[in-house]
Coordinates of C-alpha atoms in Angstrom, one line a residue:
M1 CA 14.3 28.6 7.7
M2 CA 12.5 29.7 10.8
L3 CA 11.3 32.9 9.2
G4 CA 9.6 30.9 6.4
K5 CA 7.8 28.7 8.9
Y6 CA 6.5 31.7 10.9
I7 CA 5.3 33.5 7.8
G8 CA 3.7 30.3 6.4
A9 CA 1.9 29.6 9.7
G10 CA 0.7 33.2 9.9
L11 CA -0.6 33.2 6.4
A12 CA -2.3 29.8 6.9
M13 CA -4.1 31.0 10.0
G14 CA -4.7 34.6 8.7
I15 CA -6.2 33.6 5.4
G16 CA -7.9 30.5 6.9
A17 CA -9.8 32.7 9.4
I18 CA -11.3 35.0 6.8
G19 CA -13.8 32.4 5.4
P20 CA -15.2 31.3 8.8
G21 CA -15.5 34.9 9.9
I22 CA -17.5 35.9 6.9
G23 CA -19.5 32.7 6.9
E24 CA -20.5 32.9 10.6
G25 CA -21.5 36.6 10.2
R26 CA -23.7 35.8 7.2
I27 CA -25.3 32.8 9.1
G28 CA -26.0 35.0 12.1
A29 CA -27.4 37.8 10.1
S30 CA -29.7 35.5 8.1
A31 CA -30.9 33.8 11.2
M32 CA -31.7 37.1 12.9
E33 CA -33.6 38.2 9.8
A34 CA -35.6 34.9 9.7
M35 CA -36.4 35.2 13.4
A36 CA -37.7 38.7 12.9
R37 CA -40.0 37.5 10.1
Q38 CA -41.2 34.3 11.8
P39 CA -40.9 34.6 15.6
E40 CA -42.7 31.3 16.2
M41 CA -39.7 29.5 14.6
I42 CA -37.1 30.9 17.0
G43 CA -36.3 27.6 18.6
T44 CA -35.7 25.7 15.3
L45 CA -33.8 28.6 13.7
T46 CA -31.5 28.9 16.7
T47 CA -30.7 25.2 16.6
R48 CA -29.9 25.2 13.0
M49 CA -27.9 28.5 13.2
I50 CA -25.7 27.0 15.9
L51 CA -25.2 23.8 13.8
A52 CA -24.3 25.9 10.8
D53 CA -21.9 28.0 12.8
A54 CA -20.2 24.9 14.1
I55 CA -19.8 23.5 10.5
A56 CA -18.4 26.9 9.3
E57 CA -16.0 27.0 12.2
T58 CA -14.4 23.7 11.2
T59 CA -12.4 25.4 8.4
G60 CA -10.9 27.7 10.9
I61 CA -9.9 24.8 13.1
Y62 CA -8.4 23.1 10.1
S63 CA -6.3 26.2 9.4
L64 CA -5.2 26.2 13.0
V65 CA -4.1 22.6 12.8
I66 CA -2.2 23.3 9.6
A67 CA -0.5 26.3 11.2
F68 CA 0.6 24.2 14.1
M69 CA 1.9 21.5 11.8
I70 CA 3.9 24.0 9.8
L71 CA 5.5 25.3 13.1
L72 CA 6.2 21.9 14.6
V73 CA 7.7 20.1 11.6
V74 CA 11.5 20.3 11.7

């Protein structure tokens, strides 16, 4: 019983962290490319990049919550 909970929580967090990692990397790369092309827009691009990173990170946080729920349910 405990082994299944640990495996399930590990899979939930492991698989759930792949999407935000890839998404945040692409957001950062695209923002850096946009800043290189239009340096006058750095302030606006930085703000929007941080907002997009925060939204992308929410799926990772949801995965963490689900992993904790799997571990803590009897």
